[in-house]
Amino acid sequence: MADTLLILNGPNLNLLGTRQPEVYGRETLADIEGACQQVAQGFGVQVDFRQSNHEGELVDWIHEARGRSSGIIINPAAYSHTSVAILDALLAVEIPTVEVHLSNIHQRDEFRHHSYVSKAAKGVICGFGSLGYILAIQALTAELRAAKQQQMAKS
Ligand code: DQA
Protein backbone atom coordinates (compact mmCIF):
# COMPACT_ATOMS: atom_id res chain seq x y z
CA MET A 1 0.00 0.00 0.00
CA ALA A 2 1.15 3.54 -0.77
CA ASP A 3 2.60 5.60 2.07
CA THR A 4 0.36 8.38 3.37
CA LEU A 5 1.69 11.81 4.26
CA LEU A 6 -0.40 13.80 6.70
CA ILE A 7 -0.28 17.51 5.84
CA LEU A 8 -1.47 19.69 8.71
CA ASN A 9 -2.23 23.39 8.59
CA GLY A 10 -2.77 25.54 11.65
CA PRO A 11 -4.91 28.56 12.48
CA ASN A 12 -5.90 31.20 9.93
CA LEU A 13 -4.46 29.27 7.00
CA ASN A 14 -8.06 28.65 5.87
CA LEU A 15 -8.02 32.36 4.98
CA LEU A 16 -5.14 32.07 2.51
CA GLY A 17 -5.84 33.93 -0.71
CA THR A 18 -7.30 36.94 1.07
CA ARG A 19 -5.18 36.97 4.26
CA GLN A 20 -2.27 39.45 4.01
CA PRO A 21 -1.57 38.50 0.36
CA GLU A 22 1.58 40.64 0.42
CA VAL A 23 2.98 38.16 2.99
CA TYR A 24 1.26 34.87 2.11
CA GLY A 25 0.46 35.23 -1.59
CA ARG A 26 -2.84 34.88 -3.44
CA GLU A 27 -3.12 31.11 -3.54
CA THR A 28 -5.88 29.57 -1.45
CA LEU A 29 -5.39 26.55 0.79
CA ALA A 30 -7.45 24.56 -1.73
CA ASP A 31 -4.95 25.57 -4.45
CA ILE A 32 -2.08 24.35 -2.24
CA GLU A 33 -3.89 21.10 -1.51
CA GLY A 34 -4.46 20.55 -5.24
CA ALA A 35 -0.76 21.06 -5.99
CA CYS A 36 0.22 18.71 -3.15
CA GLN A 37 -2.17 15.99 -4.34
CA GLN A 38 -0.79 16.23 -7.87
CA VAL A 39 2.85 16.11 -6.83
CA ALA A 40 2.22 13.32 -4.32
CA GLN A 41 0.69 11.22 -7.08
CA GLY A 42 3.91 11.58 -9.07
CA PHE A 43 5.89 10.39 -6.05
CA GLY A 44 3.53 7.45 -5.52
CA VAL A 45 2.33 8.60 -2.09
CA GLN A 46 -1.07 9.58 -0.75
CA VAL A 47 -1.80 12.86 0.94
CA ASP A 48 -4.24 13.51 3.78
CA PHE A 49 -4.50 17.32 3.84
CA ARG A 50 -6.18 19.08 6.80
CA GLN A 51 -6.54 22.48 8.45
CA SER A 52 -7.71 23.44 11.92
CA ASN A 53 -7.93 26.61 13.96
CA HIS A 54 -7.83 24.54 17.16
CA GLU A 55 -4.66 23.39 18.88
CA GLY A 56 -6.28 20.30 20.47
CA GLU A 57 -7.64 19.12 17.15
CA LEU A 58 -4.17 19.34 15.61
CA VAL A 59 -2.81 17.36 18.59
CA ASP A 60 -5.54 14.70 18.12
CA TRP A 61 -4.75 14.38 14.41
CA ILE A 62 -1.03 13.95 15.19
CA HIS A 63 -1.91 11.13 17.63
CA GLU A 64 -4.17 9.48 15.04
CA ALA A 65 -1.31 9.54 12.52
CA ARG A 66 0.39 6.77 14.47
CA GLY A 67 0.13 3.62 12.37
CA ARG A 68 -1.59 5.51 9.55
CA SER A 69 0.88 8.06 8.20
CA SER A 70 4.50 7.54 7.26
CA GLY A 71 5.33 11.22 7.42
CA ILE A 72 3.93 14.52 8.62
CA ILE A 73 4.22 17.92 6.98
CA ILE A 74 3.04 20.67 9.28
CA ASN A 75 2.57 24.38 8.96
CA PRO A 76 1.60 25.06 12.57
CA ALA A 77 1.09 28.78 11.74
CA ALA A 78 0.87 30.87 14.94
CA TYR A 79 1.05 27.71 17.10
CA SER A 80 4.66 27.31 15.93
CA HIS A 81 5.58 30.10 18.29
CA THR A 82 3.47 29.04 21.27
CA SER A 83 2.63 25.35 21.30
CA VAL A 84 4.50 22.96 23.53
CA ALA A 85 1.47 20.65 23.10
CA ILE A 86 2.06 20.26 19.36
CA LEU A 87 5.79 19.76 19.96
CA ASP A 88 5.07 17.05 22.56
CA ALA A 89 2.56 15.31 20.27
CA LEU A 90 5.11 15.15 17.45
CA LEU A 91 7.83 13.90 19.81
CA ALA A 92 5.41 11.25 21.12
CA VAL A 93 4.41 9.77 17.75
CA GLU A 94 7.97 9.67 16.36
CA ILE A 95 6.86 10.11 12.74
CA PRO A 96 9.33 11.88 10.41
CA THR A 97 8.16 15.48 10.23
CA VAL A 98 8.91 18.49 8.07
CA GLU A 99 7.86 21.96 9.25
CA VAL A 100 6.80 24.42 6.57
CA HIS A 101 6.13 28.15 6.61
CA LEU A 102 5.03 30.12 3.59
CA SER A 103 6.86 33.24 4.73
CA ASN A 104 10.44 33.57 5.90
CA ILE A 105 9.70 33.74 9.63
CA HIS A 106 13.27 34.94 10.32
CA GLN A 107 12.69 38.13 8.34
CA ARG A 108 9.58 38.96 10.30
CA ASP A 109 8.62 39.98 13.86
CA GLU A 110 11.04 38.81 16.54
CA PHE A 111 8.36 36.58 18.16
CA ARG A 112 8.12 34.57 14.92
CA HIS A 113 11.81 33.69 14.91
CA HIS A 114 11.40 30.84 17.38
CA SER A 115 9.34 27.74 16.67
CA TYR A 116 8.74 25.14 19.39
CA VAL A 117 7.78 22.66 16.67
CA SER A 118 11.21 22.78 14.99
CA LYS A 119 12.68 20.64 17.78
CA ALA A 120 10.58 17.72 16.53
CA ALA A 121 11.17 18.35 12.83
CA LYS A 122 13.66 16.58 10.62
CA GLY A 123 13.87 19.82 8.65
CA VAL A 124 12.26 23.21 8.28
CA ILE A 125 11.38 24.97 5.02
CA CYS A 126 10.36 28.62 5.08
CA GLY A 127 10.14 31.55 2.73
CA PHE A 128 9.26 29.76 -0.52
CA GLY A 129 5.51 30.19 -0.36
CA SER A 130 3.47 27.17 -1.40
CA LEU A 131 6.54 25.63 -3.05
CA GLY A 132 7.62 24.80 0.51
CA TYR A 133 4.91 22.13 0.72
CA ILE A 134 6.10 20.57 -2.54
CA LEU A 135 9.72 20.59 -1.37
CA ALA A 136 8.60 18.98 1.89
CA ILE A 137 6.83 16.16 0.00
CA GLN A 138 9.99 15.61 -2.03
CA ALA A 139 12.18 15.60 1.10
CA LEU A 140 9.93 13.25 3.05
CA THR A 141 9.50 10.76 0.20
CA ALA A 142 13.30 10.71 -0.25
CA GLU A 143 13.69 10.05 3.50
CA LEU A 144 11.12 7.26 3.42
CA ARG A 145 12.78 5.64 0.42
CA ALA A 146 16.20 5.79 2.09
CA ALA A 147 14.80 4.30 5.32
CA LYS A 148 13.18 1.43 3.36
CA GLN A 149 16.43 0.75 1.50
CA GLN A 150 18.33 0.62 4.79
CA GLN A 151 15.74 -1.75 6.19
CA MET A 152 16.03 -4.03 3.15
CA ALA A 153 19.84 -4.01 3.33
CA LYS A 154 19.61 -5.18 6.97
CA SER A 155 17.21 -8.07 6.31
C1 DQA B 1 3.22 31.08 8.99
C2 DQA B 1 4.09 32.05 9.80
C3 DQA B 1 3.52 32.25 11.19
O1 DQA B 1 4.33 33.15 11.93
C4 DQA B 1 2.12 32.82 11.10
O2 DQA B 1 1.56 32.93 12.40
C5 DQA B 1 1.24 32.06 10.19
C6 DQA B 1 1.77 31.51 8.95
C7 DQA B 1 3.70 30.96 7.52
O3 DQA B 1 3.27 30.02 6.86
O4 DQA B 1 4.46 31.80 7.04
O5 DQA B 1 0.03 31.99 10.42
O6 DQA B 1 3.32 29.79 9.57
CSV table of C-alpha atoms and ligand atoms in Angstrom, one decimal:
chain,number,residue,atom,x,y,z
A,1,MET,CA,0.0,0.0,0.0
A,2,ALA,CA,1.1,3.5,-0.8
A,3,ASP,CA,2.6,5.6,2.1
A,4,THR,CA,0.4,8.4,3.4
A,5,LEU,CA,1.7,11.8,4.3
A,6,LEU,CA,-0.4,13.8,6.7
A,7,ILE,CA,-0.3,17.5,5.8
A,8,LEU,CA,-1.5,19.7,8.7
A,9,ASN,CA,-2.2,23.4,8.6
A,10,GLY,CA,-2.8,25.5,11.6
A,11,PRO,CA,-4.9,28.6,12.5
A,12,ASN,CA,-5.9,31.2,9.9
A,13,LEU,CA,-4.5,29.3,7.0
A,14,ASN,CA,-8.1,28.6,5.9
A,15,LEU,CA,-8.0,32.4,5.0
A,16,LEU,CA,-5.1,32.1,2.5
A,17,GLY,CA,-5.8,33.9,-0.7
A,18,THR,CA,-7.3,36.9,1.1
A,19,ARG,CA,-5.2,37.0,4.3
A,20,GLN,CA,-2.3,39.4,4.0
A,21,PRO,CA,-1.6,38.5,0.4
A,22,GLU,CA,1.6,40.6,0.4
A,23,VAL,CA,3.0,38.2,3.0
A,24,TYR,CA,1.3,34.9,2.1
A,25,GLY,CA,0.5,35.2,-1.6
A,26,ARG,CA,-2.8,34.9,-3.4
A,27,GLU,CA,-3.1,31.1,-3.5
A,28,THR,CA,-5.9,29.6,-1.4
A,29,LEU,CA,-5.4,26.6,0.8
A,30,ALA,CA,-7.4,24.6,-1.7
A,31,ASP,CA,-4.9,25.6,-4.5
A,32,ILE,CA,-2.1,24.4,-2.2
A,33,GLU,CA,-3.9,21.1,-1.5
A,34,GLY,CA,-4.5,20.5,-5.2
A,35,ALA,CA,-0.8,21.1,-6.0
A,36,CYS,CA,0.2,18.7,-3.2
A,37,GLN,CA,-2.2,16.0,-4.3
A,38,GLN,CA,-0.8,16.2,-7.9
A,39,VAL,CA,2.9,16.1,-6.8
A,40,ALA,CA,2.2,13.3,-4.3
A,41,GLN,CA,0.7,11.2,-7.1
A,42,GLY,CA,3.9,11.6,-9.1
A,43,PHE,CA,5.9,10.4,-6.1
A,44,GLY,CA,3.5,7.4,-5.5
A,45,VAL,CA,2.3,8.6,-2.1
A,46,GLN,CA,-1.1,9.6,-0.7
A,47,VAL,CA,-1.8,12.9,0.9
A,48,ASP,CA,-4.2,13.5,3.8
A,49,PHE,CA,-4.5,17.3,3.8
A,50,ARG,CA,-6.2,19.1,6.8
A,51,GLN,CA,-6.5,22.5,8.5
A,52,SER,CA,-7.7,23.4,11.9
A,53,ASN,CA,-7.9,26.6,14.0
A,54,HIS,CA,-7.8,24.5,17.2
A,55,GLU,CA,-4.7,23.4,18.9
A,56,GLY,CA,-6.3,20.3,20.5
A,57,GLU,CA,-7.6,19.1,17.1
A,58,LEU,CA,-4.2,19.3,15.6
A,59,VAL,CA,-2.8,17.4,18.6
A,60,ASP,CA,-5.5,14.7,18.1
A,61,TRP,CA,-4.7,14.4,14.4
A,62,ILE,CA,-1.0,14.0,15.2
A,63,HIS,CA,-1.9,11.1,17.6
A,64,GLU,CA,-4.2,9.5,15.0
A,65,ALA,CA,-1.3,9.5,12.5
A,66,ARG,CA,0.4,6.8,14.5
A,67,GLY,CA,0.1,3.6,12.4
A,68,ARG,CA,-1.6,5.5,9.5
A,69,SER,CA,0.9,8.1,8.2
A,70,SER,CA,4.5,7.5,7.3
A,71,GLY,CA,5.3,11.2,7.4
A,72,ILE,CA,3.9,14.5,8.6
A,73,ILE,CA,4.2,17.9,7.0
A,74,ILE,CA,3.0,20.7,9.3
A,75,ASN,CA,2.6,24.4,9.0
A,76,PRO,CA,1.6,25.1,12.6
A,77,ALA,CA,1.1,28.8,11.7
A,78,ALA,CA,0.9,30.9,14.9
A,79,TYR,CA,1.1,27.7,17.1
A,80,SER,CA,4.7,27.3,15.9
A,81,HIS,CA,5.6,30.1,18.3
A,82,THR,CA,3.5,29.0,21.3
A,83,SER,CA,2.6,25.4,21.3
A,84,VAL,CA,4.5,23.0,23.5
A,85,ALA,CA,1.5,20.7,23.1
A,86,ILE,CA,2.1,20.3,19.4
A,87,LEU,CA,5.8,19.8,20.0
A,88,ASP,CA,5.1,17.1,22.6
A,89,ALA,CA,2.6,15.3,20.3
A,90,LEU,CA,5.1,15.2,17.4
A,91,LEU,CA,7.8,13.9,19.8
A,92,ALA,CA,5.4,11.2,21.1
A,93,VAL,CA,4.4,9.8,17.7
A,94,GLU,CA,8.0,9.7,16.4
A,95,ILE,CA,6.9,10.1,12.7
A,96,PRO,CA,9.3,11.9,10.4
A,97,THR,CA,8.2,15.5,10.2
A,98,VAL,CA,8.9,18.5,8.1
A,99,GLU,CA,7.9,22.0,9.3
A,100,VAL,CA,6.8,24.4,6.6
A,101,HIS,CA,6.1,28.2,6.6
A,102,LEU,CA,5.0,30.1,3.6
A,103,SER,CA,6.9,33.2,4.7
A,104,ASN,CA,10.4,33.6,5.9
A,105,ILE,CA,9.7,33.7,9.6
A,106,HIS,CA,13.3,34.9,10.3
A,107,GLN,CA,12.7,38.1,8.3
A,108,ARG,CA,9.6,39.0,10.3
A,109,ASP,CA,8.6,40.0,13.9
A,110,GLU,CA,11.0,38.8,16.5
A,111,PHE,CA,8.4,36.6,18.2
A,112,ARG,CA,8.1,34.6,14.9
A,113,HIS,CA,11.8,33.7,14.9
A,114,HIS,CA,11.4,30.8,17.4
A,115,SER,CA,9.3,27.7,16.7
A,116,TYR,CA,8.7,25.1,19.4
A,117,VAL,CA,7.8,22.7,16.7
A,118,SER,CA,11.2,22.8,15.0
A,119,LYS,CA,12.7,20.6,17.8
A,120,ALA,CA,10.6,17.7,16.5
A,121,ALA,CA,11.2,18.4,12.8
A,122,LYS,CA,13.7,16.6,10.6
A,123,GLY,CA,13.9,19.8,8.7
A,124,VAL,CA,12.3,23.2,8.3
A,125,ILE,CA,11.4,25.0,5.0
A,126,CYS,CA,10.4,28.6,5.1
A,127,GLY,CA,10.1,31.5,2.7
A,128,PHE,CA,9.3,29.8,-0.5
A,129,GLY,CA,5.5,30.2,-0.4
A,130,SER,CA,3.5,27.2,-1.4
A,131,LEU,CA,6.5,25.6,-3.0
A,132,GLY,CA,7.6,24.8,0.5
A,133,TYR,CA,4.9,22.1,0.7
A,134,ILE,CA,6.1,20.6,-2.5
A,135,LEU,CA,9.7,20.6,-1.4
A,136,ALA,CA,8.6,19.0,1.9
A,137,ILE,CA,6.8,16.2,0.0
A,138,GLN,CA,10.0,15.6,-2.0
A,139,ALA,CA,12.2,15.6,1.1
A,140,LEU,CA,9.9,13.2,3.1
A,141,THR,CA,9.5,10.8,0.2
A,142,ALA,CA,13.3,10.7,-0.3
A,143,GLU,CA,13.7,10.1,3.5
A,144,LEU,CA,11.1,7.3,3.4
A,145,ARG,CA,12.8,5.6,0.4
A,146,ALA,CA,16.2,5.8,2.1
A,147,ALA,CA,14.8,4.3,5.3
A,148,LYS,CA,13.2,1.4,3.4
A,149,GLN,CA,16.4,0.7,1.5
A,150,GLN,CA,18.3,0.6,4.8
A,151,GLN,CA,15.7,-1.8,6.2
A,152,MET,CA,16.0,-4.0,3.1
A,153,ALA,CA,19.8,-4.0,3.3
A,154,LYS,CA,19.6,-5.2,7.0
A,155,SER,CA,17.2,-8.1,6.3
B,1,DQA,C1,3.2,31.1,9.0
B,1,DQA,C2,4.1,32.0,9.8
B,1,DQA,C3,3.5,32.3,11.2
B,1,DQA,O1,4.3,33.2,11.9
B,1,DQA,C4,2.1,32.8,11.1
B,1,DQA,O2,1.6,32.9,12.4
B,1,DQA,C5,1.2,32.1,10.2
B,1,DQA,C6,1.8,31.5,9.0
B,1,DQA,C7,3.7,31.0,7.5
B,1,DQA,O3,3.3,30.0,6.9
B,1,DQA,O4,4.5,31.8,7.0
B,1,DQA,O5,0.0,32.0,10.4
B,1,DQA,O6,3.3,29.8,9.6
